[in-house]
Amino acid sequence: MARGRRVKSSMNSYDRRRVGAKLIAKQNGLCALCETGIAFQWQGVTGRELAHLDHVVSPLKGGRNTIANLRAVCATCNLERRFVTEDKSTI
């Protein structure tokens, strides 16, 4: 797979907000990986780390944009996970 290839999302901004809100509620406002308090920027909550939507199984590997394959994670965990995955794929 080409590095940096992006898969076009079928979710619009309304869908991302709706899904994000459901995931944050399901996870009790905590990152799915490190359990840090998180919130999306559009929620206007202060004192929490910025949340990202993350695929459990990457779309490049057949993962889908479904609640079952998405989780809310803090920006730190999402970016660290992304760079570790990219480094391993270049070996």
PDB file of C-alpha atoms in Angstrom:
ATOM      1  CA  MET A   1       0.000   0.000   0.000  1.00  0.00           C
ATOM      2  CA  ALA A   2       1.278   3.459  -0.815  1.00  0.00           C
ATOM      3  CA  ARG A   3       2.257   5.443   2.224  1.00  0.00           C
ATOM      4  CA  GLY A   4      -0.050   8.342   2.950  1.00  0.00           C
ATOM      5  CA  ARG A   5      -2.916   6.981   0.839  1.00  0.00           C
ATOM      6  CA  ARG A   6      -6.233   8.190   2.150  1.00  0.00           C
ATOM      7  CA  VAL A   7      -9.568   6.473   1.939  1.00  0.00           C
ATOM      8  CA  LYS A   8     -12.482   8.804   1.275  1.00  0.00           C
ATOM      9  CA  SER A   9     -14.940   8.798   4.150  1.00  0.00           C
ATOM     10  CA  SER A  10     -18.599   8.270   3.446  1.00  0.00           C
ATOM     11  CA  MET A  11     -19.532  10.157   6.619  1.00  0.00           C
ATOM     12  CA  ASN A  12     -20.407  13.843   6.461  1.00  0.00           C
ATOM     13  CA  SER A  13     -19.722  16.261   9.343  1.00  0.00           C
ATOM     14  CA  TYR A  14     -23.169  15.654  10.872  1.00  0.00           C
ATOM     15  CA  ASP A  15     -22.579  11.888  10.889  1.00  0.00           C
ATOM     16  CA  ARG A  16     -19.120  12.308  12.445  1.00  0.00           C
ATOM     17  CA  ARG A  17     -20.552  14.482  15.221  1.00  0.00           C
ATOM     18  CA  ARG A  18     -23.443  12.088  15.878  1.00  0.00           C
ATOM     19  CA  VAL A  19     -21.150   9.038  15.910  1.00  0.00           C
ATOM     20  CA  GLY A  20     -18.539  10.890  17.983  1.00  0.00           C
ATOM     21  CA  ALA A  21     -21.129  11.906  20.574  1.00  0.00           C
ATOM     22  CA  LYS A  22     -22.354   8.287  20.841  1.00  0.00           C
ATOM     23  CA  LEU A  23     -18.816   6.964  21.264  1.00  0.00           C
ATOM     24  CA  ILE A  24     -17.892   9.562  23.897  1.00  0.00           C
ATOM     25  CA  ALA A  25     -21.042   8.674  25.860  1.00  0.00           C
ATOM     26  CA  LYS A  26     -20.422   4.915  25.471  1.00  0.00           C
ATOM     27  CA  GLN A  27     -16.832   5.354  26.696  1.00  0.00           C
ATOM     28  CA  ASN A  28     -17.845   7.637  29.603  1.00  0.00           C
ATOM     29  CA  GLY A  29     -15.824  10.526  28.139  1.00  0.00           C
ATOM     30  CA  LEU A  30     -12.568   8.552  28.241  1.00  0.00           C
ATOM     31  CA  CYS A  31     -10.011   7.621  25.581  1.00  0.00           C
ATOM     32  CA  ALA A  32     -10.504   3.996  24.506  1.00  0.00           C
ATOM     33  CA  LEU A  33      -6.755   3.361  24.784  1.00  0.00           C
ATOM     34  CA  CYS A  34      -5.395   5.293  27.789  1.00  0.00           C
ATOM     35  CA  GLU A  35      -8.600   6.385  29.608  1.00  0.00           C
ATOM     36  CA  THR A  36      -7.682  10.085  29.594  1.00  0.00           C
ATOM     37  CA  GLY A  37     -10.664  12.445  29.679  1.00  0.00           C
ATOM     38  CA  ILE A  38     -11.471  13.488  26.093  1.00  0.00           C
ATOM     39  CA  ALA A  39     -13.908  15.714  24.189  1.00  0.00           C
ATOM     40  CA  PHE A  40     -14.339  16.780  20.585  1.00  0.00           C
ATOM     41  CA  GLN A  41     -13.553  20.403  19.777  1.00  0.00           C
ATOM     42  CA  TRP A  42     -17.141  21.079  18.691  1.00  0.00           C
ATOM     43  CA  GLN A  43     -18.426  20.004  22.115  1.00  0.00           C
ATOM     44  CA  GLY A  44     -16.880  23.108  23.697  1.00  0.00           C
ATOM     45  CA  VAL A  45     -15.645  21.197  26.772  1.00  0.00           C
ATOM     46  CA  THR A  46     -12.466  22.521  28.388  1.00  0.00           C
ATOM     47  CA  GLY A  47      -9.929  20.674  30.521  1.00  0.00           C
ATOM     48  CA  ARG A  48      -9.968  17.523  28.399  1.00  0.00           C
ATOM     49  CA  GLU A  49      -7.682  16.307  25.652  1.00  0.00           C
ATOM     50  CA  LEU A  50      -8.859  16.646  22.056  1.00  0.00           C
ATOM     51  CA  ALA A  51     -10.676  13.534  20.804  1.00  0.00           C
ATOM     52  CA  HIS A  52     -10.195  11.807  17.457  1.00  0.00           C
ATOM     53  CA  LEU A  53     -12.316   9.134  15.789  1.00  0.00           C
ATOM     54  CA  ASP A  54     -10.141   6.072  15.215  1.00  0.00           C
ATOM     55  CA  HIS A  55     -10.781   2.903  13.234  1.00  0.00           C
ATOM     56  CA  VAL A  56     -10.112  -0.347  15.091  1.00  0.00           C
ATOM     57  CA  VAL A  57      -9.469  -1.998  11.703  1.00  0.00           C
ATOM     58  CA  SER A  58      -8.039   0.477   9.187  1.00  0.00           C
ATOM     59  CA  PRO A  59     -10.117   1.215   6.062  1.00  0.00           C
ATOM     60  CA  LEU A  60      -6.991   0.268   4.093  1.00  0.00           C
ATOM     61  CA  LYS A  61      -7.330  -3.222   5.558  1.00  0.00           C
ATOM     62  CA  GLY A  62     -11.074  -3.526   4.955  1.00  0.00           C
ATOM     63  CA  GLY A  63     -12.376  -1.742   8.075  1.00  0.00           C
ATOM     64  CA  ARG A  64     -15.690   0.073   7.747  1.00  0.00           C
ATOM     65  CA  ASN A  65     -17.126   3.349   9.041  1.00  0.00           C
ATOM     66  CA  THR A  66     -19.425   1.680  11.557  1.00  0.00           C
ATOM     67  CA  ILE A  67     -19.882   2.206  15.294  1.00  0.00           C
ATOM     68  CA  ALA A  68     -18.528  -1.308  15.842  1.00  0.00           C
ATOM     69  CA  ASN A  69     -15.262  -0.394  14.072  1.00  0.00           C
ATOM     70  CA  LEU A  70     -14.813   3.114  15.491  1.00  0.00           C
ATOM     71  CA  ARG A  71     -13.640   4.377  18.845  1.00  0.00           C
ATOM     72  CA  ALA A  72     -12.928   7.773  20.342  1.00  0.00           C
ATOM     73  CA  VAL A  73      -9.302   8.212  21.366  1.00  0.00           C
ATOM     74  CA  CYS A  74      -7.194  11.126  22.543  1.00  0.00           C
ATOM     75  CA  ALA A  75      -5.066  12.892  19.940  1.00  0.00           C
ATOM     76  CA  THR A  76      -1.875  11.633  21.570  1.00  0.00           C
ATOM     77  CA  CYS A  77      -2.847   7.943  21.367  1.00  0.00           C
ATOM     78  CA  ASN A  78      -4.165   8.286  17.821  1.00  0.00           C
ATOM     79  CA  LEU A  79      -1.035   9.981  16.506  1.00  0.00           C
ATOM     80  CA  GLU A  80       1.354   7.642  18.366  1.00  0.00           C
ATOM     81  CA  ARG A  81      -0.537   4.606  17.029  1.00  0.00           C
ATOM     82  CA  ARG A  82      -0.466   6.013  13.502  1.00  0.00           C
ATOM     83  CA  PHE A  83       3.276   6.611  13.500  1.00  0.00           C
ATOM     84  CA  VAL A  84       4.048   3.182  14.992  1.00  0.00           C
ATOM     85  CA  THR A  85       1.911   1.529  12.299  1.00  0.00           C
ATOM     86  CA  GLU A  86       3.613   3.542   9.527  1.00  0.00           C
ATOM     87  CA  ASP A  87       7.103   2.730  10.878  1.00  0.00           C
ATOM     88  CA  LYS A  88       6.345  -1.016  10.965  1.00  0.00           C
ATOM     89  CA  SER A  89       4.984  -0.994   7.426  1.00  0.00           C
ATOM     90  CA  THR A  90       8.230   0.456   6.061  1.00  0.00           C
ATOM     91  CA  ILE A  91      10.438  -2.308   7.527  1.00  0.00           C
TER      92      ILE A  91
END
